[in-house]
Every structure is written in C-alpha cells, then in structure tokens.
Amino acid sequence: MTEIEFKFDIPRASLPALEAALRGPGSRRTHLQARYFDTPQDDLAAHGVALRLRKEGPRWVQTAKALGDGPVQRLEHNVDLGPARKSAPLQADPARHADTPVGRRLAHVLQRAGTPLVEVYGTDIWRATQELQVGASRIEIALDQGRVLAPAPDGGLPRSAVVCELELELLAGDVRDLACVAAEWAARHGLTLSTVTKSERGLRLAHGRSTRPAARASAPQWPAGSGFPDGATVQRAVVGACLAQILPNASEIAAGSEDVEQIHQLRVGLRRLRTALRELAPLGTGLQPAWEAPLVQAFRALGARRDQQQLQALMQPRLLAAGSPLIVLPPVDESAPTPADAVRDAGLQAALVGLIGFAAAADGTGLAPQATQRHLRQRLGKLHRRVGKEGERFEKLAPEARHSLRKRLKRLRYLAEFVGACFAPRRAAQFTRALEPAQDALGAYYDEVVALESYRAAAEQEPRAWFAVGWLQARAPHSAHQAALALAELAGAARPFWRKKKD
C-alpha cells in the first residue's frame, strides 16, 4: 500500500481553532501508544524505513513504513495483531510484512545489517480525526498531540519531546483534491509543511540531536529500459526531485534553524525548482505561473541572510589576512524577514503544497516522448551556445550581462542534471562535471562583487570598510580574468551529450 499524506507543524496560537474544528460530527479521539524498533546502528532509519508496534485503542497493530517515490508518498503495510493482553509485551516481527513492497525493503536492510532489532524509542499520542468527502476523494484529517519518549543514555530519566502536528491523508481518490484541502487548512491556520516524522523525532531524541544535516540536490530517478519519457513524466519527476531537497531544509528552517548549509541548500533547491518551472513548462500542463513569485520572494530573503553570512565567515578572514583593520559591520536589519519568516510565508507554503500535489499526481497531459526529446535538445543547445558566446567575451561584458551569464550557466547545468540520464547518463555526468570549474569561478567572482557593494554601503558608517572597498576593487580585474579563463575551457571540456550521433 502507498500512503499519500501532508504533514504540518502547528503554531501555538492556531491550536485552539484546530481542536475546535476536529470536535464536530463524525470526529473520533484515539489514544495511540507506540514502540519503535531499529538495529543498534540505526540501519532502518538510514534507509528510510520504520518499524513499530502501536496500541490503537484496545488493539495492537504492527506497521512497516518506507520512503516512496515522491515527497508525500510512503510505502506502508499494517498487520492487526488483535486485542491488547496483560501478558508479556509483544515483540516486533519483520516476517509479518513478508511479500509486500515495504516488507521486502525491510528484510533487505536487516539482512545486510546482520544485527537484531532493539526498541529505540516510543510515542504516547492522543489523535483527533475527522474524515472529509471531497468530490470522489476521501481525506482523513488527524490532529496529533503528545510526546516522543526515549531512554536516557546514562540510565537517568527518559528524554521527551512534544508532538503537535496535523496530518492530512488521502484514503481514496485524487491527490489533487488532497492538495487543495491541505492548502486550504494551511492558509486558514498558518500551518507550515514538515518532513520530520515521529520516527525521526524519536531518533533525534535518542541520540541527542536537534536537527538533520542539510539535504542536497539529487537527480530524478528514471526507470531503466523504459525509453524516453513523455513531457508530463519529466515535469513530475524533476519537480519531485527538487522538492526532495527543498522540503527537508525548509522544514528545519521553519522550526527555527539558522544553519548556514541548510539555508544555502534551500536556496539551491529553490533555484533548481525555478529552472524546472521555466525550462519544462512547454512540456505539459499543470505548472502554475503563480508559483514563481513566492519562490522568488523566499529566494531573495534567504539570499540576504546568506550574503551576510558570507561576509562574516569568508570575506572578513581574507581581509584580515590582507592587512585590513577589524571592520565592524552594521547590525542585522531587524525589519528584514528571518529565514524562518521567509519559509513560513503563506504564499510560499501554498506554492509548495501545490507543487507537491502536482508531483504526486498519477496522470497529466504533456508532449509525446519524441517531442519532449526535441524540446530538451533545443533548450540545452541554445543555453550551451549562449554560454559559449558570452563566455568568450566575458571581460568585455557589462556587470549585468556577467550576472546573466552566471545564471544561464546554472540553468544549463541544472537542466543537464535533470534530464541527462534520459539521453546518455555517462556523457551527461561528464558534461556537468566539466561545467563545475566555470561555475565555481563565476561564483567566486560574484561573491566579491556582492561583498564590494556591501562594504561600500557599510563605509558610510564604518570608515574602516574603505580598506575592503579598495582591496576588492583592486582584485576585480583578476577575479574577472580567472572567470574568463574557466569559461574559455568549456568549449573543449563540456561536450554536448544531447546531440544525435549523426550530428
């Protein structure tokens, strides 16, 4: 069975209204007490698998879950073990899920681990549920409140963490109906998407962690031997891959994290998604132009914070090494949105919900495979030619044109990463690797451009910032020349993988 659900964190001020909404006719309240199992080395968690025993009212149910194909899809299999008894506690048995997709994945991980299961943490949750009928779709809304519990490593009092989240699950019907309901509830109650499962909360608690490492970009997965995909399939797969990077980082930042790498990777994910919306829109229907504006707004807000972090962490040490006096930068603008504000923005949350629904949809209207391939060849070729021509005269370009070239090079790389495996995986990987030196050189050049603007503005209040202005201005021709050299090498190194052999 494939489970499709949205999970949201709940602001404290919104909780009373949600509780009231789930007290109406047809609502149910259930006490859920669960025990989660893994190997001592957390092999199940490392592979996105969870195994639990849960007492649901008077009955025990064993459940195995694993990551599915999309950002809101999960493989799941439940086994009803009957009424609870006062005898010895039940033990988890992976064999109960044999011959199911999630059971096979569970067995594979355990076989490779070669170590027994142990109980790692538990949960004690009160769940209020209500079922909605939306057209032909049935949707369950569940408000979970309670705690995750984990034993202390020193044998002291157990650790605990509060759970307060809303889940919307598609019981039957169209995922687009689920996305519409999720967007409505999120907007009404100020909810933010979360990718942190109770299983992950328990693992964090057990190991004393408060956050996860930043999620990095990954390419879409294409079925082997299935031929070139049609336009709608390409769109959904690429959007899904972008969301797989965006959602975990956005979830952590919305919860208050200001981790530099999470902010950076969220910006990369947003930029990749914007490239997908721009380059892949002609392949089919369903990508909404209205999604672009909130993505841009969040990208810029996060960019302002990252620029400041870059000055503090990278540019200041370089300046000090060059003999600069200590430069005291102006304090952060208190009126500017924080990273959490940018992510919690209702417009961005609505766009992400819509994109998740689009990526999870099972159907779509798009170009046929041959027309899709032709469009992608044309776009890759055009971007490649423009990067080559402008790269040849980089040092003669105006500042705005240099910045446009940098963005165009990124679009070329992202588009190649998105669809390269549909053409020629090995040649596509060689192509994207060949772009990296030029992208790095342009990035270093542009970081200095941004730093120069920032220190020039700071010099109005901090005279010592003029040292940075002079040093960066003196470096500008050298940095531009280094970028030009890296761009010049692209012609021979980055060979198009999308051309037909007869070309």
Coordinates of C-alpha atoms in Angstrom, one line a residue:
M1 CA 0.0 0.0 0.0
T2 CA 1.2 3.5 -0.8
E3 CA 0.3 6.2 1.7
I4 CA 0.0 9.8 0.5
E5 CA -0.2 12.5 3.2
F6 CA 0.7 16.1 4.1
K7 CA 2.2 16.8 7.5
F8 CA 2.2 20.3 9.1
D9 CA 3.6 21.9 12.2
I10 CA 1.1 23.9 14.1
P11 CA 1.7 27.4 15.6
R12 CA 0.7 27.5 19.2
A13 CA -1.9 30.3 18.6
S14 CA -3.6 28.1 16.0
L15 CA -4.1 25.0 18.2
P16 CA -7.4 26.0 19.8
A17 CA -9.1 26.6 16.4
L18 CA -7.8 23.3 15.1
E19 CA -9.0 21.4 18.2
A20 CA -12.5 23.0 17.8
A21 CA -12.6 22.1 14.1
L22 CA -12.0 18.5 14.9
R23 CA -14.7 18.2 17.6
G24 CA -17.5 18.3 15.1
P25 CA -19.8 15.5 13.9
G26 CA -18.0 12.3 12.8
S27 CA -14.8 13.1 14.7
R28 CA -13.0 10.5 16.8
R29 CA -10.4 10.6 19.5
T30 CA -8.0 7.7 19.9
H31 CA -5.1 7.0 22.3
L32 CA -2.0 5.8 20.4
Q33 CA 0.9 4.3 22.2
A34 CA 3.8 3.1 20.0
R35 CA 7.1 1.4 20.3
Y36 CA 9.7 1.8 17.5
F37 CA 12.4 -0.7 16.6
D38 CA 15.7 -0.5 14.8
T39 CA 19.1 -2.1 14.8
P40 CA 21.7 -0.7 17.3
Q41 CA 23.3 1.1 14.4
D42 CA 20.1 2.7 13.1
D43 CA 20.2 0.8 9.8
L44 CA 16.4 1.1 9.2
A45 CA 16.4 4.8 9.8
A46 CA 19.4 5.3 7.5
H47 CA 17.4 3.6 4.7
G48 CA 14.2 5.5 5.3
V49 CA 12.4 2.5 6.9
A50 CA 10.4 2.5 10.2
L51 CA 9.0 -0.5 12.1
R52 CA 6.6 0.0 15.0
L53 CA 4.1 -1.7 17.3
R54 CA 1.3 0.6 18.2
K55 CA -1.6 0.1 20.6
E56 CA -4.6 1.8 18.9
G57 CA -7.3 2.0 21.5
P58 CA -7.8 -1.7 22.6
R59 CA -5.8 -3.3 19.7
W60 CA -2.2 -3.8 18.7
V61 CA -1.1 -3.1 15.1
Q62 CA 2.4 -3.6 13.7
T63 CA 3.3 -1.2 10.9
A64 CA 6.3 -1.0 8.5
K65 CA 6.8 2.2 6.5
A66 CA 9.4 3.3 3.9
L67 CA 10.0 6.2 1.7
G68 CA 8.0 6.2 -1.5
D69 CA 8.6 7.7 -4.9
G70 CA 7.6 11.3 -4.2
P71 CA 7.7 13.9 -1.4
V72 CA 4.4 12.9 0.2
Q73 CA 4.4 9.2 -0.8
R74 CA 5.2 6.4 1.7
L75 CA 5.1 2.6 1.4
E76 CA 3.1 1.2 4.3
H77 CA 1.8 -2.2 5.5
N78 CA -0.3 -2.8 8.6
V79 CA -0.9 -6.1 10.5
D80 CA -3.7 -6.2 13.0
L81 CA -2.4 -8.3 16.0
G82 CA -5.7 -8.3 17.9
P83 CA -6.7 -7.0 21.4
A84 CA -4.1 -6.0 23.9
R85 CA -3.3 -8.5 26.6
K86 CA -1.7 -8.2 30.0
S87 CA 0.8 -10.9 29.4
A88 CA 4.4 -10.3 28.2
P89 CA 4.7 -7.3 25.8
L90 CA 4.5 -8.1 22.1
Q91 CA 7.7 -8.2 20.0
A92 CA 8.2 -6.8 16.6
D93 CA 8.4 -9.5 13.9
P94 CA 9.6 -8.3 10.4
A95 CA 8.2 -11.6 8.9
R96 CA 4.7 -10.2 9.4
H97 CA 5.3 -7.9 6.3
A98 CA 6.7 -10.6 4.0
D99 CA 5.9 -10.4 0.3
T100 CA 4.9 -6.8 0.4
P101 CA 7.0 -3.9 -1.1
V102 CA 7.8 -2.4 2.2
G103 CA 8.4 -5.8 3.8
R104 CA 11.0 -6.7 1.1
R105 CA 12.8 -3.5 1.7
L106 CA 12.7 -4.1 5.4
A107 CA 14.1 -7.6 5.0
H108 CA 16.8 -6.5 2.7
V109 CA 18.1 -3.8 5.1
L110 CA 18.0 -6.2 8.1
Q111 CA 19.8 -8.9 6.1
R112 CA 22.6 -6.5 5.2
A113 CA 22.8 -5.2 8.8
G114 CA 23.1 -8.6 10.3
T115 CA 22.2 -7.4 13.8
P116 CA 19.0 -7.9 15.9
L117 CA 16.2 -5.4 16.4
V118 CA 16.0 -3.4 19.6
E119 CA 13.4 -1.0 21.0
V120 CA 14.8 2.5 20.4
Y121 CA 12.0 5.0 21.5
G122 CA 8.3 5.3 21.9
T123 CA 5.4 7.7 21.5
D124 CA 2.3 8.5 23.5
I125 CA -0.2 10.4 21.3
W126 CA -3.8 11.5 21.5
R127 CA -5.2 11.7 18.0
A128 CA -8.4 13.5 16.9
T129 CA -9.6 12.6 13.4
Q130 CA -12.2 13.6 11.0
E131 CA -13.0 12.3 7.5
L132 CA -13.9 14.6 4.6
Q133 CA -15.6 13.7 1.3
V134 CA -14.3 16.0 -1.5
G135 CA -15.8 15.0 -4.8
A136 CA -14.9 11.4 -5.2
S137 CA -12.0 11.6 -2.7
R138 CA -11.9 10.6 0.9
I139 CA -9.5 12.5 3.1
E140 CA -8.6 12.0 6.8
I141 CA -7.5 14.9 8.9
A142 CA -5.7 14.0 12.1
L143 CA -4.5 16.2 14.9
D144 CA -1.8 14.5 16.9
Q145 CA -0.8 15.8 20.4
G146 CA 1.5 14.1 22.8
R147 CA 5.1 13.1 23.4
V148 CA 8.0 11.1 22.0
L149 CA 9.9 9.3 24.7
A150 CA 13.4 7.9 24.6
P151 CA 15.6 6.3 27.3
A152 CA 18.5 8.4 28.6
P153 CA 21.9 7.0 27.6
D154 CA 23.1 7.2 31.2
G155 CA 20.1 5.4 32.6
G156 CA 18.6 8.5 34.0
L157 CA 15.1 10.0 33.5
P158 CA 13.7 9.4 29.9
R159 CA 14.0 12.1 27.4
S160 CA 10.8 13.5 25.9
A161 CA 9.8 15.9 23.2
V162 CA 6.4 17.4 22.4
V163 CA 4.4 16.4 19.3
C164 CA 1.8 18.8 17.9
E165 CA 1.1 18.2 14.2
L166 CA -1.6 18.0 11.7
E167 CA -1.7 15.2 9.1
L168 CA -4.0 15.0 6.0
E169 CA -4.0 11.6 4.3
L170 CA -5.6 10.6 1.1
L171 CA -7.7 7.5 1.9
A172 CA -9.1 7.2 -1.7
G173 CA -9.3 9.4 -4.7
D174 CA -7.3 12.1 -6.4
V175 CA -4.1 13.5 -4.8
R176 CA -5.0 16.9 -6.3
D177 CA -8.1 17.0 -4.0
L178 CA -5.8 16.3 -1.1
A179 CA -3.5 19.2 -2.1
C180 CA -6.5 21.6 -2.3
V181 CA -7.7 20.6 1.2
A182 CA -4.2 20.8 2.5
A183 CA -3.7 24.3 1.0
E184 CA -7.0 25.5 2.5
W185 CA -6.2 24.3 6.0
A186 CA -2.6 25.6 5.9
A187 CA -3.8 29.0 4.8
R188 CA -6.6 29.1 7.4
H189 CA -4.5 28.1 10.4
G190 CA -1.0 29.4 9.4
L191 CA 0.5 25.9 9.1
T192 CA 3.9 25.1 7.8
L193 CA 4.9 21.9 6.0
S194 CA 7.1 19.5 8.0
T195 CA 9.0 16.4 6.9
V196 CA 10.0 15.4 10.4
T197 CA 8.2 12.1 11.2
K198 CA 7.6 10.8 14.7
S199 CA 10.2 8.2 13.9
E200 CA 12.8 10.8 13.1
R201 CA 11.8 12.8 16.2
G202 CA 12.4 9.7 18.3
L203 CA 15.8 9.0 16.7
R204 CA 16.9 12.6 17.3
L205 CA 15.8 12.4 20.9
A206 CA 17.5 9.0 21.5
H207 CA 20.8 10.4 20.1
G208 CA 20.6 13.9 21.5
R209 CA 20.3 15.7 18.1
S210 CA 18.1 18.7 17.4
T211 CA 18.3 18.8 13.6
R212 CA 19.3 16.9 10.5
P213 CA 22.2 17.6 8.0
A214 CA 21.3 19.8 5.1
A215 CA 19.6 18.0 2.2
R216 CA 21.5 18.2 -1.0
A217 CA 20.3 18.1 -4.6
S218 CA 19.7 14.7 -6.3
A219 CA 18.8 13.9 -9.9
P220 CA 15.4 12.4 -10.8
Q221 CA 15.3 8.6 -11.0
W222 CA 14.3 7.2 -14.4
P223 CA 13.1 3.6 -14.9
A224 CA 15.7 1.5 -16.7
G225 CA 14.8 0.4 -20.2
S226 CA 11.5 2.3 -20.4
G227 CA 12.5 4.6 -23.3
F228 CA 12.5 8.4 -23.3
P229 CA 9.7 9.7 -21.0
D230 CA 6.9 11.9 -22.1
G231 CA 6.7 15.6 -21.1
A232 CA 4.3 15.2 -18.1
T233 CA 6.5 12.4 -16.7
V234 CA 9.6 14.6 -17.0
Q235 CA 7.9 17.5 -15.3
R236 CA 6.6 15.5 -12.3
A237 CA 9.9 13.6 -11.8
V238 CA 12.0 16.8 -11.9
V239 CA 9.7 18.8 -9.6
G240 CA 9.7 15.9 -7.2
A241 CA 13.5 15.8 -7.2
C242 CA 13.6 19.5 -6.5
L243 CA 11.1 19.2 -3.6
A244 CA 13.2 16.3 -2.1
Q245 CA 15.9 18.9 -1.5
I246 CA 13.7 21.9 -0.6
L247 CA 11.2 20.4 1.9
P248 CA 13.6 18.9 4.5
N249 CA 15.7 22.1 4.6
A250 CA 12.6 24.3 4.7
S251 CA 11.1 22.2 7.4
E252 CA 14.2 22.7 9.6
I253 CA 14.4 26.4 8.9
A254 CA 10.7 26.9 9.7
A255 CA 11.3 25.2 13.0
G256 CA 14.0 27.9 13.8
S257 CA 17.2 26.5 12.4
E258 CA 19.7 29.1 11.1
D259 CA 22.2 26.5 9.9
V260 CA 24.3 28.1 7.1
E261 CA 24.4 25.0 5.0
Q262 CA 20.6 24.4 5.3
I263 CA 19.9 28.0 4.1
H264 CA 22.4 27.6 1.3
Q265 CA 20.9 24.2 0.2
L266 CA 17.4 25.6 0.4
R267 CA 18.4 28.4 -1.9
V268 CA 20.0 25.9 -4.3
G269 CA 16.8 23.9 -4.3
L270 CA 14.6 26.9 -5.0
R271 CA 16.9 28.0 -7.8
R272 CA 16.7 24.5 -9.3
L273 CA 12.9 24.5 -9.0
R274 CA 12.6 27.8 -10.7
T275 CA 14.8 26.5 -13.5
A276 CA 12.5 23.5 -13.8
L277 CA 9.4 25.7 -14.0
R278 CA 11.0 27.9 -16.6
E279 CA 12.6 25.3 -18.8
L280 CA 10.0 22.5 -18.6
A281 CA 6.7 24.5 -18.8
P282 CA 6.3 23.8 -22.5
L283 CA 6.4 20.0 -21.9
G284 CA 2.9 19.8 -20.4
T285 CA 0.0 21.4 -18.5
G286 CA -0.2 21.8 -14.8
L287 CA 2.8 24.0 -13.8
Q288 CA 1.2 27.2 -12.5
P289 CA 2.9 30.6 -13.2
A290 CA 1.6 31.8 -9.8
W291 CA 4.0 29.5 -8.1
E292 CA 7.0 31.6 -9.3
A293 CA 6.5 34.8 -7.3
P294 CA 6.6 33.3 -3.7
L295 CA 9.6 31.1 -4.7
V296 CA 11.5 34.3 -5.8
Q297 CA 10.5 36.2 -2.7
A298 CA 11.8 33.4 -0.4
F299 CA 15.0 33.0 -2.5
R300 CA 15.8 36.7 -2.2
A301 CA 15.0 36.8 1.6
L302 CA 17.3 33.9 2.2
G303 CA 19.9 35.4 -0.1
A304 CA 20.2 38.5 2.0
R305 CA 20.9 36.4 5.1
R306 CA 23.4 34.2 3.2
D307 CA 25.3 37.3 1.8
Q308 CA 25.7 38.5 5.4
Q309 CA 27.0 35.1 6.5
Q310 CA 29.4 35.0 3.6
L311 CA 30.9 38.4 4.6
Q312 CA 31.3 37.2 8.2
A313 CA 32.6 33.7 7.6
L314 CA 34.6 34.0 4.3
M315 CA 35.4 37.6 3.4
Q316 CA 36.4 39.0 6.8
P317 CA 39.2 36.4 7.3
R318 CA 40.5 37.1 3.8
L319 CA 40.6 40.8 4.5
L320 CA 42.3 40.4 7.9
A321 CA 45.0 38.2 6.2
A322 CA 45.5 41.0 3.6
G323 CA 46.2 43.5 6.4
S324 CA 42.7 45.0 6.9
P325 CA 41.8 46.6 10.2
L326 CA 38.9 44.9 12.0
I327 CA 35.7 46.0 10.3
V328 CA 32.6 46.2 12.4
L329 CA 29.6 45.6 10.0
P330 CA 26.2 47.2 10.7
P331 CA 23.8 45.1 12.7
V332 CA 21.2 43.0 11.0
D333 CA 18.2 44.9 9.8
E334 CA 15.5 44.0 12.4
S335 CA 12.8 44.7 9.9
A336 CA 14.1 42.2 7.4
P337 CA 12.5 38.7 7.4
T338 CA 14.4 36.0 9.2
P339 CA 14.9 32.7 7.3
A340 CA 12.1 31.2 9.4
D341 CA 9.8 34.1 8.4
A342 CA 10.7 33.6 4.7
V343 CA 9.8 29.9 4.9
R344 CA 6.7 30.2 6.9
D345 CA 5.3 32.8 4.5
A346 CA 1.7 31.8 3.5
G347 CA 2.4 32.3 -0.2
L348 CA 5.4 30.0 -0.2
Q349 CA 3.6 27.4 1.8
A350 CA 0.7 27.4 -0.7
A351 CA 3.1 27.2 -3.6
L352 CA 4.9 24.2 -2.1
V353 CA 1.6 22.4 -1.3
G354 CA 0.5 22.9 -4.9
L355 CA 3.9 21.7 -6.3
I356 CA 3.7 18.6 -4.1
G357 CA 0.2 17.8 -5.4
F358 CA 1.5 18.3 -8.9
A359 CA 4.5 16.0 -8.5
A360 CA 2.4 13.3 -6.8
A361 CA -0.4 13.2 -9.4
A362 CA -0.6 10.0 -11.3
D363 CA -1.6 11.5 -14.6
G364 CA -1.0 14.6 -16.7
T365 CA -1.2 15.9 -20.3
G366 CA 2.1 16.5 -22.0
L367 CA 4.2 16.2 -25.1
A368 CA 4.9 12.8 -26.6
P369 CA 8.3 11.3 -25.9
Q370 CA 9.8 12.3 -29.3
A371 CA 8.5 15.9 -29.0
T372 CA 9.8 16.1 -25.4
Q373 CA 13.2 14.9 -26.5
R374 CA 13.3 17.5 -29.3
H375 CA 12.3 20.4 -27.0
L376 CA 15.0 19.4 -24.4
R377 CA 17.6 19.2 -27.2
Q378 CA 16.7 22.7 -28.4
R379 CA 16.8 24.2 -24.9
L380 CA 20.1 22.5 -23.9
G381 CA 21.7 23.5 -27.3
K382 CA 20.5 27.2 -27.0
L383 CA 21.8 27.6 -23.4
H384 CA 25.1 25.9 -24.4
R385 CA 25.6 28.2 -27.4
R386 CA 24.8 31.4 -25.5
V387 CA 27.1 30.5 -22.6
G388 CA 29.9 29.8 -25.1
K389 CA 29.5 33.0 -27.0
E390 CA 29.2 35.2 -23.9
G391 CA 32.0 33.4 -22.1
E392 CA 34.4 34.2 -25.0
R393 CA 34.0 38.0 -24.2
F394 CA 33.2 37.8 -20.5
E395 CA 35.7 40.5 -19.6
K396 CA 34.1 42.9 -22.0
L397 CA 30.6 42.3 -20.7
A398 CA 28.7 44.9 -18.5
P399 CA 28.2 43.8 -14.9
E400 CA 24.5 43.0 -15.5
A401 CA 25.4 40.8 -18.5
R402 CA 28.1 38.9 -16.5
H403 CA 25.4 38.2 -13.8
S404 CA 23.0 37.0 -16.5
L405 CA 25.7 34.7 -17.9
R406 CA 26.2 33.2 -14.5
K407 CA 22.5 32.5 -14.1
R408 CA 22.4 31.0 -17.6
L409 CA 25.3 28.7 -16.8
K410 CA 23.4 27.4 -13.7
R411 CA 20.3 26.8 -15.8
L412 CA 22.3 24.8 -18.2
R413 CA 23.9 22.7 -15.5
Y414 CA 20.6 22.1 -13.7
L415 CA 18.7 21.2 -16.9
A416 CA 21.6 18.8 -17.8
E417 CA 21.4 17.2 -14.3
F418 CA 17.6 16.9 -14.6
V419 CA 17.4 15.1 -17.9
G420 CA 20.9 13.9 -18.7
A421 CA 20.2 10.3 -17.8
C422 CA 17.4 10.3 -20.3
F423 CA 19.9 10.9 -23.1
A424 CA 23.3 9.4 -22.2
P425 CA 24.0 9.1 -18.4
R426 CA 27.8 8.8 -18.6
R427 CA 28.2 11.6 -21.1
A428 CA 25.8 13.8 -19.2
A429 CA 27.8 13.3 -16.0
Q430 CA 31.0 14.2 -17.8
F431 CA 29.3 17.3 -19.1
T432 CA 28.0 18.6 -15.8
R433 CA 31.4 17.9 -14.2
A434 CA 33.1 20.0 -16.9
L435 CA 30.8 22.9 -16.0
E436 CA 31.8 23.0 -12.4
P437 CA 35.1 24.9 -12.7
A438 CA 33.5 27.7 -14.6
Q439 CA 30.5 27.8 -12.2
D440 CA 32.9 27.9 -9.2
A441 CA 35.0 30.7 -10.8
L442 CA 31.9 32.8 -11.6
G443 CA 30.6 32.2 -8.0
A444 CA 33.9 33.4 -6.5
Y445 CA 33.8 36.5 -8.8
Y446 CA 30.2 37.3 -7.9
D447 CA 30.8 36.8 -4.2
E448 CA 33.4 39.6 -4.4
V449 CA 31.0 41.8 -6.4
V450 CA 28.3 41.4 -3.7
A451 CA 31.0 42.0 -1.0
L452 CA 32.2 45.2 -2.7
E453 CA 28.6 46.5 -2.7
S454 CA 28.1 45.6 0.9
Y455 CA 31.4 47.2 2.2
R456 CA 30.8 50.3 0.1
A457 CA 27.4 50.7 1.8
A458 CA 29.0 50.0 5.2
A459 CA 31.7 52.6 4.7
E460 CA 29.1 55.3 5.2
Q461 CA 29.0 54.4 8.9
E462 CA 32.3 52.4 9.3
P463 CA 35.3 54.2 7.7
R464 CA 37.5 51.1 8.1
A465 CA 35.3 49.4 5.4
W466 CA 37.1 51.6 2.8
F467 CA 40.0 49.2 3.1
A468 CA 37.8 46.4 1.9
V469 CA 36.4 48.6 -0.9
G470 CA 39.9 49.4 -2.2
W471 CA 41.1 45.8 -1.8
L472 CA 38.1 44.3 -3.6
Q473 CA 38.2 46.9 -6.4
A474 CA 41.9 46.1 -7.0
R475 CA 41.1 42.4 -7.1
A476 CA 38.1 42.8 -9.5
P477 CA 40.1 42.6 -12.8
H478 CA 42.0 39.5 -11.6
S479 CA 38.8 37.7 -10.5
A480 CA 37.1 38.5 -13.8
H481 CA 40.1 37.2 -15.7
Q482 CA 40.0 34.0 -13.7
A483 CA 36.4 33.5 -14.5
A484 CA 37.1 34.2 -18.2
L485 CA 39.8 31.6 -18.3
A486 CA 37.5 29.0 -16.7
L487 CA 34.7 29.9 -19.3
A488 CA 37.2 29.6 -22.2
E489 CA 37.9 25.9 -21.2
L490 CA 34.2 25.0 -21.5
A491 CA 34.4 24.7 -25.3
G492 CA 36.6 21.7 -25.3
A493 CA 35.7 20.2 -22.0
A494 CA 31.8 20.4 -22.0
R495 CA 30.8 18.3 -24.9
P496 CA 27.1 18.1 -25.6
F497 CA 25.5 14.8 -24.7
W498 CA 22.1 15.5 -26.2
R499 CA 23.2 15.5 -29.8
K500 CA 22.3 12.7 -32.1
K501 CA 25.2 10.5 -33.2
K502 CA 24.8 11.7 -36.8
D503 CA 25.4 15.2 -35.6

